[in-house]
Tab-separated table of C-alpha atoms and ligand atoms in Angstrom:
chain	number	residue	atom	x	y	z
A	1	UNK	CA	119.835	-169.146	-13.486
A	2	UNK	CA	119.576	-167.729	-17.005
A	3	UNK	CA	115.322	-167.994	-17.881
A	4	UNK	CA	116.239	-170.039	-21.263
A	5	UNK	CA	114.620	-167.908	-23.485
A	6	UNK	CA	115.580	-164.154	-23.158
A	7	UNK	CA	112.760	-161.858	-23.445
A	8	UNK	CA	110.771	-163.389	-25.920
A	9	UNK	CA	107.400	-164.419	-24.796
A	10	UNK	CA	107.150	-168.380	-24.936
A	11	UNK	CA	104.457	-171.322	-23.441
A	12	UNK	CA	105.099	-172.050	-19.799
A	13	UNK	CA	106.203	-175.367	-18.872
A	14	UNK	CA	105.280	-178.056	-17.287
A	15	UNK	CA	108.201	-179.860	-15.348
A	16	UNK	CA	107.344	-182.992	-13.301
A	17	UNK	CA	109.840	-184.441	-10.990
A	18	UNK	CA	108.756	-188.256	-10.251
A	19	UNK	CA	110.669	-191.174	-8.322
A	20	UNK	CA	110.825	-193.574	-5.595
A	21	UNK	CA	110.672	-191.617	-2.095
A	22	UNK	CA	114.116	-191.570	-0.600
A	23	UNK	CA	116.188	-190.946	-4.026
A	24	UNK	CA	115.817	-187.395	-3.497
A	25	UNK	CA	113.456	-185.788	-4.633
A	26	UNK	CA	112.170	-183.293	-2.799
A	27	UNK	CA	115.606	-181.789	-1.788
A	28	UNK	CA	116.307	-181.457	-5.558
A	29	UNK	CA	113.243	-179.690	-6.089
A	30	UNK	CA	113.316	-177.437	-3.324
A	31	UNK	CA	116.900	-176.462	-5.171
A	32	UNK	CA	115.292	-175.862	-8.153
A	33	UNK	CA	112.711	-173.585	-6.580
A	34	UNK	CA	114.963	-171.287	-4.672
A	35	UNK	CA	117.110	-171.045	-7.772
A	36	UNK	CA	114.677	-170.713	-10.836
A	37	UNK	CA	112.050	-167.130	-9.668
A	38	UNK	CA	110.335	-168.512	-13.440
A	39	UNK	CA	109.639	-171.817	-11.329
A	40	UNK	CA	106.347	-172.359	-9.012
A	41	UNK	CA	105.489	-175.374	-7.308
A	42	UNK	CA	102.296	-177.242	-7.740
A	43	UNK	CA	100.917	-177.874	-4.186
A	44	UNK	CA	99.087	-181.190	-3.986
A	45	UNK	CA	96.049	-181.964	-2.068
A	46	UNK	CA	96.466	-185.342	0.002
A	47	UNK	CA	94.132	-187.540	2.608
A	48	UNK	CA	97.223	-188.561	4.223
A	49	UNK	CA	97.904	-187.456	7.635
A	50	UNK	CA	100.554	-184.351	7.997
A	51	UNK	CA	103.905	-185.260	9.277
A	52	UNK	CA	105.936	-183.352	11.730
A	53	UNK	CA	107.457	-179.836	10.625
A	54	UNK	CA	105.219	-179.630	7.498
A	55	UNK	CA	102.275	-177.335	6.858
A	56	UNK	CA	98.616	-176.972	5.425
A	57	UNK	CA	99.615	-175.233	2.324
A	58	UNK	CA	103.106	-175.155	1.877
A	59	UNK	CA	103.961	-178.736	1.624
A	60	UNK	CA	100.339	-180.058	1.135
A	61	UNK	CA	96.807	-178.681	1.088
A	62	UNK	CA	95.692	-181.407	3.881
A	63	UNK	CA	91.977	-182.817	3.429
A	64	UNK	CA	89.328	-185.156	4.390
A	65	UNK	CA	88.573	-188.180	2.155
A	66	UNK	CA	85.027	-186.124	1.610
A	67	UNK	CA	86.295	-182.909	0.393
A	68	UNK	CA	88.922	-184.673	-1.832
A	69	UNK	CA	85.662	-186.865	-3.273
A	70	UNK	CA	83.866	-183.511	-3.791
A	71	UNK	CA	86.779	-181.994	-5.541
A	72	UNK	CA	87.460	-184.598	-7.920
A	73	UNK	CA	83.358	-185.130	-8.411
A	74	UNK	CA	83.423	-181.211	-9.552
A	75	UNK	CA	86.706	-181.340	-11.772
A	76	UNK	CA	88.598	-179.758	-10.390
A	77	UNK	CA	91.757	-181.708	-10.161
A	78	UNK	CA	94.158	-181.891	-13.280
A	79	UNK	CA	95.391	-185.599	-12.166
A	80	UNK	CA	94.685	-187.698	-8.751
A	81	UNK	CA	96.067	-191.222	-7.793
A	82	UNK	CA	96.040	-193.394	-4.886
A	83	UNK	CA	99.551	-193.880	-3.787
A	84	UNK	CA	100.703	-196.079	-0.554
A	85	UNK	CA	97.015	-195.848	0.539
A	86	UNK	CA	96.034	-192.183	0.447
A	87	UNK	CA	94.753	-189.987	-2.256
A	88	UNK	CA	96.415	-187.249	-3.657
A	89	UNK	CA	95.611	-184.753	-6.398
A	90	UNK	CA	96.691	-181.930	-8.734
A	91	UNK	CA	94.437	-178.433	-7.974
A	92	UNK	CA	93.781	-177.421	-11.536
A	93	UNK	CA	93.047	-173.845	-11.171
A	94	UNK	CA	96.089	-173.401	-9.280
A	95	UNK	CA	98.280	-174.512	-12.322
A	96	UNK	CA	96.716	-172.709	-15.334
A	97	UNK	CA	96.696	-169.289	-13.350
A	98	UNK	CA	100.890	-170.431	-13.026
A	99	UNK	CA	100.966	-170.468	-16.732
A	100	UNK	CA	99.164	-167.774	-17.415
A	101	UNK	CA	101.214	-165.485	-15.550
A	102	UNK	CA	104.087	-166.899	-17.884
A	103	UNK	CA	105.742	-169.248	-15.042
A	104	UNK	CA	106.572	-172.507	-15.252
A	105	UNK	CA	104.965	-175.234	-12.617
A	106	UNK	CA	107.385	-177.820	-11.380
A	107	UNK	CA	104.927	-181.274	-9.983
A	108	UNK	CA	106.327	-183.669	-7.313
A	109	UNK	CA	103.818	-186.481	-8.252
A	110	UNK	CA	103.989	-190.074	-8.811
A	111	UNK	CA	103.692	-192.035	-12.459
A	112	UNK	CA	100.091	-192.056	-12.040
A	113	UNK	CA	99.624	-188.765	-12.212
A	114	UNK	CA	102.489	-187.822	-14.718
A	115	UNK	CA	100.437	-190.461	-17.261
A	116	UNK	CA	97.415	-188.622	-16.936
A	117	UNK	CA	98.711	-185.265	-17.200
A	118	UNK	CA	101.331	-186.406	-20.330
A	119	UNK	CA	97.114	-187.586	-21.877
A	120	UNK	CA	95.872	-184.045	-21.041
A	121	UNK	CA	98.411	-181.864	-22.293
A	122	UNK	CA	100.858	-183.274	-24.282
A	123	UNK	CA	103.759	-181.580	-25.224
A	124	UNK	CA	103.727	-178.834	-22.825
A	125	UNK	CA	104.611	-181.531	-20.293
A	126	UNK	CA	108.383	-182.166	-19.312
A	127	UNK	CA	109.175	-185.129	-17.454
A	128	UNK	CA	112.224	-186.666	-15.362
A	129	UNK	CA	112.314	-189.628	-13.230
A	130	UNK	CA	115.255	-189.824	-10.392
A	131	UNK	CA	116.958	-192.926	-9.850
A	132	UNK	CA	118.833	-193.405	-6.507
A	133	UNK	CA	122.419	-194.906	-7.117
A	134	UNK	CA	121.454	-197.623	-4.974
A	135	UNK	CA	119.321	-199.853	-2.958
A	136	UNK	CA	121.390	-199.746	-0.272
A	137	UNK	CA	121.798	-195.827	-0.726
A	138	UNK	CA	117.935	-195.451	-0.962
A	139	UNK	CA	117.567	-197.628	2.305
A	140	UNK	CA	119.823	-194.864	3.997
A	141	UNK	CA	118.151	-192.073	2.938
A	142	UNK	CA	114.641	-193.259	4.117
A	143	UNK	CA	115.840	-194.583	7.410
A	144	UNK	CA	118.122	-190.942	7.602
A	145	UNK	CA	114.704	-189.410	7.435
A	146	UNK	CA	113.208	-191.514	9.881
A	147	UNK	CA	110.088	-189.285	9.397
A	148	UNK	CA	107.939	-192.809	9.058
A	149	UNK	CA	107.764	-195.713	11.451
A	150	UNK	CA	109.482	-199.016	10.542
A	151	UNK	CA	106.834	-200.577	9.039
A	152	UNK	CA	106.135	-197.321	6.567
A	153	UNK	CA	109.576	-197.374	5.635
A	154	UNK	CA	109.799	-201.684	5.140
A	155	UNK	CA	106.811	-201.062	2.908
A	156	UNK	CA	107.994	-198.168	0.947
A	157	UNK	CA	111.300	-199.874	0.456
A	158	UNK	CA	108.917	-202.696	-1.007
A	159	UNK	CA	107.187	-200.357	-3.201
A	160	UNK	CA	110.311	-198.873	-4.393
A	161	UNK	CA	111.084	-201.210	-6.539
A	162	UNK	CA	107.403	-201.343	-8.323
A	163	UNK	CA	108.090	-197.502	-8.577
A	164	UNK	CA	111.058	-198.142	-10.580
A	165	UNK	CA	109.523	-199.476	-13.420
A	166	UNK	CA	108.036	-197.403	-14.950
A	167	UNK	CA	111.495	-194.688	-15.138
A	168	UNK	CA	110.961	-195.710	-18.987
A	169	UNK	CA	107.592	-193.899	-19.145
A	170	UNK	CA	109.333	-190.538	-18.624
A	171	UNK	CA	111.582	-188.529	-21.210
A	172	UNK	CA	115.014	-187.611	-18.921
A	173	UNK	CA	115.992	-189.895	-16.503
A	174	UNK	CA	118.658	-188.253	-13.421
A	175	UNK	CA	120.679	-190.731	-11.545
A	176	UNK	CA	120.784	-188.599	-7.974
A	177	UNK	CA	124.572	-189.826	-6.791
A	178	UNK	CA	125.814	-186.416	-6.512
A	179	UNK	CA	122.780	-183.642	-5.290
A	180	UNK	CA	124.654	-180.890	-6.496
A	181	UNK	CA	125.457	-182.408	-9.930
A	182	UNK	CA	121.526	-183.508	-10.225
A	183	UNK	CA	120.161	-180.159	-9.698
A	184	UNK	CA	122.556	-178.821	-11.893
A	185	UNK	CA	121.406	-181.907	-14.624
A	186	UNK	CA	117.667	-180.859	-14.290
A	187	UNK	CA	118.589	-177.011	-14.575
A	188	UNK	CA	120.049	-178.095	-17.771
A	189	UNK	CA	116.971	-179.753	-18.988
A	190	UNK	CA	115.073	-176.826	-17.924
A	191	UNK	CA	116.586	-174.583	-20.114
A	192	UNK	CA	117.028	-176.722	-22.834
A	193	UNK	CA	113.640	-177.398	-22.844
A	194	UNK	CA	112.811	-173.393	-22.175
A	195	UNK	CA	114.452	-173.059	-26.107
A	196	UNK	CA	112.922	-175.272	-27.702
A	197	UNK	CA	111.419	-173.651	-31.001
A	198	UNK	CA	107.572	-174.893	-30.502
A	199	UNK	CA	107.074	-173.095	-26.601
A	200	UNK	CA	109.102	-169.547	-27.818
A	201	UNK	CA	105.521	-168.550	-29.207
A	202	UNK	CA	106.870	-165.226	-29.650
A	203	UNK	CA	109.675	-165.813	-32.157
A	204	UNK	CA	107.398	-165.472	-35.171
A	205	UNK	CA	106.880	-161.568	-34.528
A	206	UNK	CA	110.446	-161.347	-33.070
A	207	UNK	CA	111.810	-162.745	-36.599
A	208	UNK	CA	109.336	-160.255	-38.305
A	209	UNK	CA	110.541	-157.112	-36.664
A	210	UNK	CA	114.152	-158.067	-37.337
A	211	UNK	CA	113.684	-158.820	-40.830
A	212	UNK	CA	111.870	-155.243	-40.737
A	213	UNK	CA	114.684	-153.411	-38.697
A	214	UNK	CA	113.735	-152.889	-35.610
B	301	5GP	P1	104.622	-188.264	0.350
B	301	5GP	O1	103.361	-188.675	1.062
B	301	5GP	O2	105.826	-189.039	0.791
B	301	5GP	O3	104.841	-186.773	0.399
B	301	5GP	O4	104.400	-188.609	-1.196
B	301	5GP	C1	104.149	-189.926	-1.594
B	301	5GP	C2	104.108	-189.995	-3.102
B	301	5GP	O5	102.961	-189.314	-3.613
B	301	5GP	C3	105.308	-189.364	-3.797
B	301	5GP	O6	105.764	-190.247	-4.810
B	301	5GP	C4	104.751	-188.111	-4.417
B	301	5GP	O7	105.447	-187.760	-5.593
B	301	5GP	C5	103.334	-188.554	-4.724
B	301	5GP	N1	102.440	-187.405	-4.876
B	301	5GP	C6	102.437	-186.257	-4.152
B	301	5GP	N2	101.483	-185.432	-4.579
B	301	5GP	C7	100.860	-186.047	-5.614
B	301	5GP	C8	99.796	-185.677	-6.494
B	301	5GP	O8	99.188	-184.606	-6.427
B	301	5GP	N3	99.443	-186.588	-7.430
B	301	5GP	C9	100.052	-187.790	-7.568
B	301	5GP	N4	99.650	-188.590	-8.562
B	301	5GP	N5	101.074	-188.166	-6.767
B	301	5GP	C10	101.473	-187.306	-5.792
């Protein structure tokens, strides 16, 4: 996908994906990874326990209740929530070595997180909350998964809806009914987002030089 912003040097971004588990989430931002080389994912730490086919490091950074104490205690996480019982957390260093390097970090975090990050840094922050088309669809998709036992999915179905209400909190809003289409929505936002006047921090001394010529 075309960067956004040609060669001239701009802020990295800041992209948080947020919504109820199930809507879709994760697939659409494993699209946007593969697709988008300007695009590195934030890799959470979590207390919860790792689920089948995932790994230390890749999906999560898996760790005790003690460590995650002693990381928040020294600072070192950019946001952290408790969410359906376990804590999870942002790794700051991880993040600002991301956008130093010029690339923009996409976050798979809750509306916890996304309010304390939108407090810390403001406009570099881009956020979009998915919306399933459904209930019904939602139901489906968690069940399809069938990566949690009954009662995980009963209560996430119940916490679903809580979820929900804060979509009003975040700046885009992607109703997932068509994957394809919602990667393609998000993409959109990415770019338009990439051109925005404020992050293209070198356009001042790319003006200059063509006012001059070159
Ligand atoms: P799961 O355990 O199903 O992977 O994720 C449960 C929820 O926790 C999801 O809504 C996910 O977005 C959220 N989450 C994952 N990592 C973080 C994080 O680092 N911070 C916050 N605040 N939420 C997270």
């Amino acid at each position: 996908m075309d960067s956004g912003a040609g060669s001239i040097r701009r802020r990295g971004l800041m992209l948080v994906l947020s919504s109820p588990s199930g809507a879709g989430k994760t697939s659409i931002s494993r699209a946007l990874l593969e697709r988008n080389k300007n695009l590195s994912l934030s890799i959470s730490i979590t207390t919860r326990a790792k689920r089948p086919g995932e790994t230390s490091g890749d999906d999560y950074i898996f760790v005790t209740p003690t460590d995650f104490n002693l990381m928040v205690n020294r600072r070192e996480l950019l946001e952290h929530a408790k969410v359906f019982g376990h804590y999870y957390g942002t790794p700051e260093k991880a993040v600002i070595d991301c956008l130093n390097e010029g690339q923009d970090v996409l976050f798979d975090i809750d509306w916890q997180g996304t309010q304390q990050i939108a407090d810390k840094v403001g406009d570099d922050l881009v956020s979009v909350f998915i919306l399933p088309p459904s209930t019904g669809e939602l139901e489906d998709r968690l069940r399809r998964r069938a990566q949690d036992k009954a009662d995980v999915i009963a209560e996430r179905m119940a916490k679903a809806a809580d979820e929900m209400t804060h979509w009003d909190a975040y700046q885009y809003v992607v109703v997932n009914e068509d994957f394809e289409t919602s990667v393609a929505r998000v993409e959109a936002i990415l770019v338009a987002e990439r051109l925005k006047r404020t992050r293209q921090s070198g356009l001042v001394d790319f003006v200059t030089r063509l006012r001059q010529g070159y």
